[in-house]
Amino acid sequence: MNIHEYQAKEILKKYGVAVQNGFVAETPEQAAEAALKVKNEYQSDWCVIKAQIHAGGRGKGKIKGSEQRGVQVAKSPEQAKEIAQNLLGGTLVTLQTGAAGKVVNKVLVAQDVFYPGESEPKEYYMSVLLDRGKKENVIIYTTEGGMDIEEVAENHPEKIFREWIDPTTGLQAFQARKIAFNLGLEGKAFKEMVAFVTALYKAYDDTDSAMFEINPVLKTSDNRIIAVDAKVNLDDNALYRHKDYADLRDLAEEDPTEVEAGEHNLNFVKLDGNVGCMVNGAGLAMATMDIIKLSGGEPANFLDVGGTANAQTVEAGFRIIMSDPGVKAILINIFGGIVRCDRVANGVVEAYRKIGNIHIPIIVRLQGTNAEEAKKIIDDSGLKVFSAIALKDAADIVKRVLSETSSDQ
Amino acid sequence: MSILVNKNSRVIVQGFTGNEGTFHATQMIDYGTKVVGGVTPGKGGSLHIDRPVFNTVSEAVKQEGANVSIIFVPPAFAADAIMEAADAGIGVIVAITEGIPTKDMVMVKKFLERKNSILIGPNCPGIITPEEAKIGIMPGFIFKKGNIGVVSKSGTLTYEAVDQLTKLGLGQSTAIGIGGDPIIGTTTKEAVELFMNDPETAGIVMIGEIGGGMEAEAARWIKENGNKPVVGFIAGQTAPAGRRMGHAGAIVGGKDDTAAAKMAIMRECGIHVVESPAEIGQRMKEVI
């Protein structure tokens, strides 16, 4: 589960990780108040207004239809209000959001941390995540902060350091020192970095996170080490151990059809294609999307109905897929093991009749337990549903149906 | 022959008396699997579906000579169950449970380094040696005894591939679903290696999906050590980057773990890669 920067920073602070402080605002007025609070509590005359969306690249991203950037400096509470006015309700398009962008519902009004002082400020990059190959967590860090990490990895792989953590002992002091030395730090900044890394790893480990990305980690002009941005992804499977984090979920950040599907216990991912699909099992669902592509279509979604494909799930799936006007056909692909195909077929017929008014071709491929009976149920239903048993036949029907739809237009 | 399990495997079920455990234990027994008992802490000493229930795995090992365990306990207790089985000396542990926190599995992997157990899964359909032992939740009737080894990250996609093979007259030596989580026990490469060393396996079907580097690792191993034809497929050619496709581990993280990248490296390593999942069986028939 992804969370917002302001939420991630709250978690970091709880674990003693120094962060760029601030207050969240949902209206321009709140932003002005927040700017005043930032000024009073953190002695920061200027403040930074940061759009809160679940995507990176906000600093370079722009609000649709304007030149407004997703992260801006305000020199007064009045200006903070004005910037918040421009951002809130707007759609921010960044490299990571895609062309559709994401609506800004909240801004973080944060302290200005690039103040002048005894030394030059310096930006680093640090993330903690699972190394699937080594089966251990790894801290990835580089002196090249504030930039796109993939670009650094591509052009300067030698500048990227990795420190693997043994799960039985956790992060050791020597590892934290090594990281601070590799970043070229000394004196106060060195000590601060050791404390920063130690607290950061504890936060990651205790919260059962899947990823922490701090970009940039900043050495301020007075040699403090703080997290200026924070991207945190929590392990969905571990959320039962962190009931309080469930509240951090922001449904506004998710596709509404995906949220609805989740309520029906359907695993759904919205895509942009013209052929919807409904499948049991994640691997077969991905394979079905591939079949659609090979048949000349584009998958409109990923949908795994899981082990219980019955009339209710099929109906919910139908409705969710058909809410997308771009869908020109639907392929249902069920491999019945424990689930019996004849029951799924009855479910399809029932759901089809209940919804009524289905104007797009439905292709049903049922294989496995009682597949023959299932095909007969579909064929005898009198509905405009194509049935198939072999996967190849289903692919051929998709191809034929698509060519007929395109020639209709 | 077969790998890992056969008609002599003495199987126990952890989470025996729960709904899932009861249903699938019954199916496994019906298939002919030698299920010698089960474990449900606190219910030891009773009988369940005519088999003894034990409080601990070590008791089941001592009294029934159990050497294979299948785990149906809920995610919060599954890591503990795996470690208990390994500690009791169970040789092959099959974890069906879906939704185990990654952190727990990182610990389990570390724990298993010091044990002699082989873990299959979690979040997998299990393992089957047709007509001998079914230790999993797969529909037994689609499998047929033969000489094709099948290794796959997915459940129903495995059934799809097996069904194609069986209908073309190609039976299976053993089929393993290794699971779709980011951290799993037996990897694709380890399963392929077992099949390569199994004299009764003549060809291997290897099915992967987006995310992680296991298929590439297996492909490189095959290039160096392979002595049997391998047919490969990677699900998720149309999956968008950064989105989790059902399985916790099925997510494109970079340019190396896309379906296209994996297929390319598999081809380079001499694997017969099919673009369509409908062609897995047919391609095996051609190359075997």
XYZ file of C-alpha atoms in Angstrom:
697
model
C 0.000 0.000 0.000
C 1.350 3.407 -0.980
C 1.008 6.337 1.400
C 1.525 10.088 1.046
C 4.736 11.948 1.826
C 3.209 13.689 4.853
C 2.041 10.333 6.250
C 5.407 8.699 5.607
C 7.152 11.555 7.413
C 4.903 11.075 10.451
C 6.015 7.442 10.610
C 9.684 8.400 10.181
C 9.460 10.989 12.950
C 7.960 8.416 15.296
C 11.119 6.350 14.836
C 13.452 9.294 15.378
C 14.327 9.888 11.728
C 14.903 13.617 11.208
C 12.640 15.007 8.492
C 11.780 18.284 6.814
C 8.827 19.280 9.024
C 5.526 20.676 7.914
C 1.750 20.634 8.142
C -0.787 19.255 5.713
C -3.503 21.503 4.255
C -6.656 20.817 2.268
C -7.679 24.420 1.578
C -5.759 27.596 0.679
C -6.727 29.076 4.073
C -5.292 26.067 5.888
C -2.142 26.455 3.813
C -1.736 30.055 4.985
C -2.198 28.965 8.610
C 0.256 26.123 8.097
C 2.816 28.550 6.670
C 2.478 30.676 9.801
C 2.899 27.609 12.009
C 5.976 26.555 10.053
C 7.401 30.043 10.552
C 6.747 30.018 14.299
C 7.626 26.434 15.123
C 10.562 25.890 12.812
C 11.895 29.446 12.436
C 11.467 29.127 8.688
C 10.506 32.395 6.985
C 9.971 30.734 3.676
C 8.126 27.481 3.189
C 7.706 24.852 0.480
C 4.278 23.899 -0.835
C 4.296 20.260 -1.989
C 1.392 18.607 -3.805
C 0.488 15.303 -2.144
C -0.104 12.599 -4.733
C 1.071 8.986 -4.940
C 3.686 9.600 -7.621
C 7.166 11.006 -7.924
C 8.529 13.725 -10.179
C 6.288 16.386 -8.589
C 8.919 19.130 -8.671
C 9.156 18.965 -12.446
C 5.503 18.061 -13.010
C 2.919 20.686 -13.952
C -0.757 21.200 -13.222
C -2.764 20.512 -16.370
C -3.569 23.664 -18.320
C -1.056 25.819 -16.439
C 2.635 26.320 -15.756
C 2.200 25.592 -12.029
C 4.783 23.104 -10.717
C 3.898 20.494 -8.078
C 6.480 21.802 -5.603
C 6.946 25.563 -5.074
C 8.570 27.932 -2.600
C 6.385 30.489 -0.811
C 7.972 33.518 0.810
C 4.958 34.468 2.925
C 1.698 32.951 4.227
C -0.158 34.966 1.572
C 1.931 33.463 -1.156
C 1.474 30.009 0.403
C -2.272 30.543 0.144
C -1.985 31.609 -3.475
C 0.151 28.610 -4.466
C -2.153 26.200 -2.618
C -5.076 27.775 -4.479
C -3.332 26.995 -7.758
C -2.486 23.408 -6.825
C -5.542 22.155 -4.935
C -8.146 20.621 -7.189
C -5.764 20.701 -10.123
C -4.494 17.636 -11.971
C -0.779 17.180 -11.634
C 0.984 15.464 -14.511
C 4.457 14.090 -13.809
C 6.719 11.562 -15.517
C 5.320 8.912 -13.176
C 1.594 9.718 -13.348
C 1.231 9.259 -17.090
C -0.742 11.715 -19.226
C -3.926 11.373 -17.155
C -2.227 12.883 -14.097
C -3.502 12.829 -10.526
C -5.823 15.247 -8.741
C -4.200 17.189 -5.903
C -6.438 17.047 -2.818
C -3.839 17.965 -0.215
C -0.638 19.968 -0.004
C 2.163 19.694 2.518
C 3.394 23.068 3.732
C 6.954 22.323 4.798
C 9.880 24.239 6.286
C 12.559 25.626 3.981
C 15.627 23.494 4.603
C 17.994 25.047 2.051
C 18.948 27.966 4.320
C 22.459 29.492 4.165
C 25.012 28.467 6.778
C 28.516 27.297 7.569
C 28.728 24.583 4.881
C 27.275 23.813 1.454
C 24.055 21.787 1.570
C 24.418 18.397 -0.139
C 21.795 15.933 -1.383
C 22.049 12.144 -1.173
C 19.792 9.248 -2.144
C 18.849 6.369 0.132
C 16.325 3.553 -0.098
C 15.588 0.374 1.802
C 13.923 -2.523 0.035
C 13.896 -6.282 -0.419
C 16.547 -7.818 -2.652
C 14.543 -10.715 -4.069
C 17.626 -12.480 -5.377
C 19.563 -12.385 -2.095
C 16.421 -12.765 -0.006
C 17.605 -10.012 2.325
C 16.795 -6.350 2.742
C 19.239 -3.948 1.178
C 20.038 -0.287 1.742
C 20.833 1.375 -1.587
C 22.539 4.771 -1.405
C 24.511 7.232 -3.454
C 25.998 10.691 -3.227
C 23.981 11.582 -6.335
C 20.793 12.635 -4.569
C 17.837 14.582 -5.813
C 17.911 12.980 -9.242
C 16.248 10.068 -10.934
C 17.941 7.014 -9.414
C 17.412 4.878 -12.529
C 19.411 7.431 -14.489
C 22.274 7.289 -11.968
C 22.206 3.480 -12.068
C 22.371 3.593 -15.859
C 25.116 6.198 -16.284
C 27.147 5.879 -13.080
C 26.641 2.392 -11.647
C 29.933 2.794 -9.738
C 28.380 5.560 -7.664
C 25.659 3.326 -6.257
C 26.410 1.478 -3.012
C 24.499 -1.416 -1.509
C 24.482 -2.709 2.052
C 22.673 -6.003 2.717
C 21.142 -6.637 6.131
C 21.137 -10.050 7.816
C 17.540 -10.528 9.023
C 18.595 -12.362 12.177
C 20.896 -9.617 13.468
C 19.466 -6.536 11.772
C 21.519 -3.508 10.792
C 24.837 -3.403 12.664
C 26.710 -0.278 13.813
C 29.637 -0.952 11.477
C 27.258 -0.974 8.514
C 25.784 2.393 9.458
C 29.334 3.790 9.824
C 30.333 2.341 6.471
C 27.406 4.071 4.793
C 28.281 7.428 6.370
C 31.958 7.040 5.366
C 31.072 6.033 1.802
C 28.995 9.200 1.538
C 32.128 11.152 2.418
C 30.843 12.597 5.674
C 32.755 13.683 8.762
C 32.257 15.361 12.115
C 28.711 16.221 13.110
C 27.227 15.218 9.742
C 28.864 11.778 10.023
C 27.311 11.171 13.442
C 23.956 12.419 12.233
C 24.049 10.101 9.218
C 24.844 7.062 11.400
C 21.841 7.908 13.589
C 19.702 8.600 10.493
C 20.459 5.254 8.832
C 19.957 3.336 12.075
C 16.572 4.941 12.748
C 15.535 4.601 9.105
C 16.190 0.861 9.022
C 14.366 0.347 12.311
C 11.367 2.219 10.920
C 11.404 0.098 7.759
C 11.699 -3.151 9.695
C 9.139 -2.361 12.404
C 6.494 -1.155 9.958
C 6.808 -4.252 7.699
C 7.465 -2.013 4.755
C 8.078 -3.150 1.208
C 10.005 -0.014 0.281
C 11.370 3.210 1.775
C 12.827 5.745 -0.632
C 14.304 8.992 0.675
C 15.298 11.264 -2.163
C 16.853 13.547 -1.272
C 18.463 12.904 2.076
C 19.834 16.355 2.818
C 22.936 17.502 4.665
C 21.889 21.003 5.694
C 24.234 23.964 5.835
C 24.518 23.390 9.604
C 25.428 19.712 9.054
C 22.178 18.074 10.067
C 20.915 15.055 8.112
C 17.203 15.085 7.245
C 14.719 13.373 4.952
C 13.314 15.999 2.587
C 11.022 13.612 0.730
C 9.758 10.158 1.687
C 8.147 7.489 -0.435
C 6.882 4.550 1.597
C 5.199 1.377 0.443
C 3.802 -0.912 3.151
C 3.561 -4.703 2.701
C -0.158 -5.390 2.157
C 0.233 -8.881 3.590
C 1.489 -7.464 6.894
C -1.195 -4.796 7.361
C -3.049 -7.065 9.787
C -0.194 -6.385 12.226
C -0.586 -2.610 11.825
C -4.278 -1.888 12.108
C -3.612 1.845 12.595
C -2.000 2.084 9.147
C -5.224 1.007 7.441
C -6.431 4.592 7.940
C -3.512 5.866 5.856
C -5.034 4.420 2.711
C -6.241 7.203 0.404
C -8.999 5.843 -1.827
C -8.923 9.055 -3.882
C -5.516 7.951 -5.179
C -6.898 4.693 -6.539
C -8.934 3.964 -9.629
C -12.621 3.905 -8.537
C -13.299 0.675 -10.436
C -10.342 -0.946 -8.697
C -11.733 0.143 -5.334
C -15.152 -1.260 -6.230
C -13.621 -4.541 -7.386
C -11.738 -4.790 -4.113
C -15.034 -4.544 -2.237
C -16.172 -7.664 -4.118
C -12.882 -9.426 -3.299
C -11.860 -9.268 -6.939
C -8.263 -8.564 -7.836
C -8.567 -5.961 -10.588
C -6.138 -3.700 -12.404
C -7.511 -1.186 -14.903
C -5.764 -0.971 -18.276
C -6.478 0.930 -21.474
C -7.374 -1.811 -23.965
C -10.531 -2.919 -25.786
C -10.985 -6.503 -24.573
C -11.975 -7.096 -20.971
C -11.153 -10.375 -19.276
C -12.191 -12.343 -16.232
C -10.014 -15.243 -15.139
C -9.393 -17.491 -12.134
C -5.790 -17.321 -10.967
C -3.237 -14.536 -11.395
C -0.862 -16.411 -13.725
C -3.653 -17.540 -16.050
C -5.085 -14.005 -15.934
C -1.800 -12.544 -17.163
C -1.555 -15.298 -19.780
C -5.100 -14.463 -20.941
C -4.133 -10.816 -21.373
C -1.224 -12.013 -23.501
C -3.613 -14.128 -25.605
C -5.814 -11.068 -26.177
C -2.813 -9.117 -27.431
C -1.719 -11.973 -29.703
C -5.264 -12.088 -31.113
C -5.024 -8.466 -32.207
C -6.720 -6.845 -29.212
C -5.456 -4.961 -26.189
C -6.365 -6.106 -22.667
C -8.687 -3.657 -20.900
C -7.933 -5.051 -17.479
C -6.421 -7.698 -15.276
C -9.091 -9.514 -13.258
C -8.498 -12.522 -11.043
C -11.740 -13.796 -9.536
C -9.808 -16.240 -7.340
C -10.989 -19.675 -6.292
C -14.685 -18.826 -6.097
C -16.126 -18.073 -9.512
C -19.881 -18.040 -8.850
C -22.873 -16.044 -10.130
C -22.174 -13.146 -7.744
C -18.507 -12.744 -8.600
C -19.192 -13.142 -12.324
C -21.921 -10.484 -12.155
C -19.706 -8.079 -10.209
C -16.908 -8.713 -12.697
C -19.207 -8.100 -15.688
C -20.436 -4.806 -14.268
C -16.949 -3.571 -13.449
C -15.539 -4.470 -16.860
C -18.510 -2.993 -18.732
C -18.311 0.302 -16.833
C -15.390 0.998 -19.168
C -16.882 2.290 -22.469
C -13.706 1.303 -24.311
C -14.417 -2.404 -23.873
C -15.569 -4.021 -27.140
C -15.566 -7.678 -26.045
C -15.127 -9.752 -22.899
C -13.206 -12.999 -22.582
C -13.974 -15.173 -19.586
C -11.329 -17.815 -19.026
C -11.866 -20.256 -16.181
C -9.854 -23.377 -15.574
C -12.062 -25.409 -13.301
C -10.228 -27.516 -10.791
C -11.980 -27.467 -7.496
C -14.392 -24.970 -9.077
C -16.793 -26.832 -11.364
C -17.225 -25.391 -14.853
C -20.963 -26.149 -15.068
C -21.552 -24.015 -11.982
C -19.520 -21.185 -13.468
C -21.478 -21.514 -16.726
C -24.766 -21.240 -14.831
C -23.324 -18.223 -13.056
C -22.477 -16.592 -16.377
C -25.964 -17.224 -17.785
C -27.612 -15.946 -14.598
C -25.445 -12.811 -14.441
C -25.974 -12.144 -18.174
C -29.778 -12.350 -17.845
C -29.768 -10.241 -14.690
C -27.744 -7.435 -16.218
C -29.552 -7.564 -19.589
C -28.736 -5.177 -22.420
C -25.260 -6.518 -23.032
C -24.305 -5.253 -26.462
C -20.781 -6.576 -26.703
C -19.751 -10.119 -27.534
C -18.881 -12.367 -24.616
C -16.505 -15.263 -25.138
C -16.543 -17.905 -22.459
C -13.816 -20.480 -22.260
C -14.379 -23.102 -19.584
C -11.898 -25.929 -19.189
C -11.378 -28.563 -16.521
C -13.986 -30.180 -14.283
C -17.281 -30.656 -16.207
C -16.137 -28.515 -19.151
C -18.373 -30.328 -21.677
C -21.518 -29.822 -19.582
C -20.557 -26.180 -19.163
C -20.230 -25.633 -22.909
C -23.647 -27.162 -23.415
C -25.191 -24.870 -20.794
C -23.745 -21.822 -22.572
C -24.685 -23.053 -26.076
C -28.258 -23.907 -25.017
C -28.835 -20.633 -23.196
C -29.786 -18.784 -26.378
C -27.617 -15.889 -25.292
C -25.138 -14.155 -27.545
C -22.253 -15.881 -25.856
C -19.496 -17.736 -27.673
C -18.187 -20.801 -25.919
C -14.900 -22.619 -26.220
C -13.019 -25.338 -24.406
C -9.478 -25.165 -25.807
C -7.533 -21.969 -25.139
C -6.550 -21.791 -28.796
C -10.208 -21.823 -29.871
C -10.951 -18.981 -27.472
C -8.085 -16.988 -28.977
C -9.461 -17.597 -32.485
C -12.933 -16.409 -31.473
C -11.464 -13.235 -29.957
C -9.652 -12.587 -33.228
C -12.815 -13.136 -35.285
C -15.007 -11.038 -32.996
C -12.537 -8.159 -33.073
C -12.347 -8.133 -36.856
C -16.174 -8.104 -37.017
C -16.439 -5.211 -34.538
C -13.902 -3.137 -36.433
C -15.649 -3.751 -39.774
C -18.961 -2.650 -38.194
C -17.569 0.814 -37.598
C 10.334 -41.894 -11.585
C 9.793 -38.453 -10.167
C 11.280 -35.757 -8.003
C 10.779 -34.943 -4.303
C 7.595 -36.945 -3.699
C 6.275 -40.377 -4.671
C 3.982 -43.179 -3.516
C 6.175 -43.799 -0.463
C 5.942 -40.210 0.810
C 4.401 -40.145 4.281
C 2.428 -36.932 4.394
C 1.063 -34.896 7.279
C -1.243 -31.895 7.062
C -0.549 -28.826 9.232
C -3.810 -27.034 9.880
C -5.441 -30.468 9.510
C -8.778 -29.841 11.212
C -9.577 -26.481 9.580
C -11.915 -26.187 6.559
C -9.188 -25.981 3.930
C -7.073 -28.649 5.590
C -9.989 -31.043 5.890
C -11.223 -30.542 2.328
C -7.863 -30.893 0.628
C -6.624 -33.702 2.903
C -9.718 -35.669 1.859
C -9.021 -34.944 -1.830
C -5.390 -35.974 -1.408
C -6.383 -39.237 0.266
C -8.899 -39.908 -2.529
C -6.087 -39.427 -5.040
C -4.091 -42.119 -3.259
C -1.643 -39.969 -1.332
C -0.355 -41.601 1.829
C -1.655 -39.066 4.366
C -0.535 -40.442 7.741
C -2.008 -37.789 10.004
C -2.140 -34.117 10.769
C -1.143 -31.438 13.225
C -3.450 -29.027 15.019
C -2.003 -27.686 18.281
C -4.375 -28.486 21.161
C -6.232 -31.244 19.344
C -3.555 -33.916 19.684
C -4.761 -37.417 20.556
C -7.990 -37.194 18.558
C -8.854 -38.656 15.175
C -9.817 -36.602 12.113
C -10.961 -38.150 8.823
C -9.709 -41.464 10.257
C -6.184 -40.145 10.743
C -4.401 -39.309 14.025
C -4.075 -35.657 15.052
C -0.861 -34.513 16.756
C -0.042 -31.427 18.780
C 3.392 -31.022 17.236
C 5.089 -31.930 13.977
C 7.889 -33.727 15.831
C 5.353 -36.119 17.395
C 3.953 -36.884 13.954
C 7.473 -37.581 12.688
C 8.249 -39.827 15.657
C 5.030 -41.815 15.609
C 4.127 -41.954 11.924
C 7.475 -41.490 10.226
C 6.135 -38.414 8.375
C 8.605 -36.980 5.852
C 6.430 -34.558 3.861
C 4.179 -31.824 5.237
C 1.560 -29.653 3.601
C 0.606 -26.394 5.317
C -2.868 -24.826 5.315
C -2.546 -22.570 8.376
C -3.525 -18.864 8.096
C -0.869 -16.310 7.014
C -0.182 -14.997 10.515
C 0.922 -18.452 11.704
C 2.346 -19.914 8.497
C 5.996 -18.909 8.965
C 5.927 -20.551 12.379
C 4.408 -23.706 10.880
C 7.114 -23.912 8.200
C 9.869 -23.533 10.782
C 8.253 -26.144 13.040
C 8.192 -28.645 10.166
C 11.831 -27.929 9.287
C 12.876 -28.214 12.914
C 11.162 -31.609 13.173
C 13.200 -32.866 10.230
C 10.478 -32.939 7.554
C 12.220 -33.346 4.192
C 9.717 -31.644 1.885
C 7.493 -28.831 3.177
C 4.706 -27.578 0.929
C 3.227 -24.211 1.991
C -0.100 -23.471 0.284
C -0.935 -20.380 2.396
C -1.311 -17.114 0.497
C -0.553 -13.735 2.074
C 2.418 -14.403 4.366
C 4.225 -11.124 5.188
C 7.500 -10.802 3.277
C 9.418 -10.110 6.480
C 8.330 -13.484 7.871
C 9.537 -15.262 4.729
C 12.929 -13.520 4.878
C 13.306 -14.997 8.387
C 12.099 -18.432 7.238
C 14.664 -18.518 4.418
C 17.428 -17.723 6.905
C 16.150 -20.419 9.282
C 16.048 -23.011 6.490
C 19.699 -22.387 5.590
C 20.612 -24.390 8.692
C 18.116 -27.201 8.048
C 17.899 -29.997 5.513
C 14.348 -29.299 4.408
C 13.155 -28.331 0.952
C 10.374 -25.733 0.996
C 7.887 -25.441 -1.861
C 5.823 -22.245 -1.910
C 4.272 -20.418 -0.196
C 1.275 -19.170 -2.179
C 1.435 -22.193 -4.464
C -0.762 -25.094 -5.631
C 1.705 -27.718 -4.346
C 3.446 -30.677 -5.961
C 2.142 -33.797 -7.652
C 3.715 -36.983 -8.950
C 0.843 -38.303 -11.066
C -0.767 -41.554 -10.006
C 1.447 -41.656 -6.890
C 1.100 -38.633 -4.635
C -0.765 -35.351 -4.786
C 0.433 -32.922 -2.133
C -1.477 -29.811 -3.043
C -4.777 -28.349 -4.168
C -4.581 -29.103 -7.905
C -7.324 -31.052 -9.699
C -5.823 -34.549 -9.847
C -7.744 -35.798 -12.895
C -5.918 -33.615 -15.437
C -2.533 -35.199 -14.630
C -1.176 -38.366 -16.194
C 1.942 -40.353 -15.435
C 4.755 -39.680 -17.909
C 8.126 -38.077 -18.438
C 7.601 -34.310 -18.644
C 8.625 -32.237 -15.634
C 6.589 -29.076 -15.047
C 7.690 -26.116 -12.936
C 5.529 -23.012 -12.666
C 4.920 -19.927 -10.511
C 1.187 -20.069 -11.117
C -1.673 -22.371 -10.162
C -4.308 -22.376 -12.882
C -1.718 -21.655 -15.579
C 0.041 -24.862 -14.487
C -3.240 -26.736 -14.874
C -3.614 -25.213 -18.338
C -0.168 -26.408 -19.398
C -0.619 -29.866 -17.864
C -4.010 -30.266 -19.496
C -2.503 -29.478 -22.909
C 0.303 -31.982 -22.311
C -2.013 -34.752 -21.134
C -4.364 -34.281 -24.104
C -1.391 -34.625 -26.458
C -0.410 -37.847 -24.752
C 2.469 -36.345 -22.825
C 2.282 -37.406 -19.180
C 4.194 -35.792 -16.341
C 6.953 -37.099 -14.074
C 6.248 -34.462 -11.444
C 4.639 -31.026 -11.551
C 5.628 -28.323 -9.045
C 3.928 -25.016 -8.463
C 6.653 -22.976 -6.776
C 4.460 -19.989 -5.903
C 4.055 -16.347 -6.851
C 5.455 -14.564 -3.795
C 8.621 -12.402 -3.814
C 10.348 -14.846 -1.439
C 9.751 -18.540 -2.009
C 11.434 -21.781 -1.023
C 12.363 -23.800 -4.104
C 13.358 -21.554 -7.019
C 12.790 -22.168 -10.724
C 16.467 -23.066 -11.147
C 16.428 -25.539 -8.260
C 13.346 -27.285 -9.644
C 14.863 -27.406 -13.153
C 18.066 -28.868 -11.712
C 16.110 -31.628 -9.953
C 14.357 -32.472 -13.236
C 17.618 -32.467 -15.205
C 19.017 -35.001 -12.727
C 15.918 -37.182 -12.780
C 16.523 -40.070 -15.228
C 12.796 -40.473 -15.889
C 12.215 -36.869 -16.897
C 12.756 -36.350 -20.636
C 11.607 -32.771 -21.094
C 10.800 -29.759 -18.926
C 8.080 -27.128 -19.100
C 9.104 -23.958 -17.290
C 6.430 -21.319 -16.728
C 7.298 -17.981 -15.203
C 5.845 -14.547 -14.891
C 6.930 -10.907 -14.614
C 8.948 -9.813 -11.576
C 12.201 -10.996 -10.037
C 15.133 -12.768 -11.660
C 14.419 -16.462 -11.143
C 13.710 -17.368 -14.748
C 16.897 -15.673 -15.942
C 18.879 -17.542 -13.278
C 17.311 -20.834 -14.375
C 17.947 -20.056 -18.051
C 21.653 -19.394 -17.459
C 21.938 -22.624 -15.506
C 20.225 -24.516 -18.324
C 22.622 -23.049 -20.882
C 25.577 -24.426 -18.892
C 24.141 -27.694 -17.636
C 21.013 -28.523 -19.598
C 20.721 -31.921 -21.264
C 16.979 -32.053 -21.944
C 14.650 -29.880 -24.025
C 12.963 -27.073 -22.096
C 9.811 -25.281 -23.257
C 9.261 -21.897 -21.607
C 6.525 -19.318 -21.251
C 6.422 -16.031 -19.309
C 3.022 -14.642 -18.344
C 2.494 -10.887 -18.273
C 3.752 -9.668 -21.668
C 1.049 -7.000 -21.523
C 1.412 -6.118 -17.838
C 2.148 -2.439 -17.100
C 5.268 -1.566 -15.087
C 4.939 -0.935 -11.388
C 1.559 -2.621 -10.962
C 1.135 -5.784 -8.917
C -0.686 -8.387 -11.017
C -2.447 -10.517 -8.422
C 0.596 -12.365 -7.124
C 2.599 -10.431 -4.548
C 5.753 -11.022 -6.587
C 4.297 -10.299 -10.015
C 5.415 -6.728 -10.500
C 7.736 -5.245 -13.089
C 10.411 -3.384 -11.124
C 12.926 -2.576 -13.828
C 13.907 -3.427 -17.374
C 15.274 -6.882 -16.496
C 12.134 -8.416 -15.077
C 9.655 -7.732 -17.872
C 8.230 -10.694 -19.779
C 10.065 -9.593 -22.939
C 13.442 -9.405 -21.166
C 12.958 -12.813 -19.572
C 11.846 -14.409 -22.832
C 14.845 -12.957 -24.637
C 17.327 -14.369 -22.157
C 15.552 -17.736 -22.146
C 15.777 -17.882 -25.940
C 19.476 -16.990 -25.822
C 19.989 -19.862 -23.426
C 18.411 -22.377 -25.790
C 14.956 -22.649 -24.240
C 12.035 -23.179 -26.630
C 10.009 -20.080 -25.741
C 6.365 -19.861 -26.820
C 4.605 -16.505 -27.090
C 1.155 -17.943 -26.569
C 0.204 -20.011 -23.529
C -2.011 -22.049 -25.888
C 1.108 -23.493 -27.560
C 2.959 -24.893 -24.547
C 1.846 -28.512 -25.044
C 2.201 -28.488 -28.835
C 5.737 -27.098 -28.689
C 6.775 -29.766 -26.204
C 5.395 -32.444 -28.504
C 7.504 -31.036 -31.331
C 10.790 -30.838 -29.441
C 10.637 -33.952 -27.295
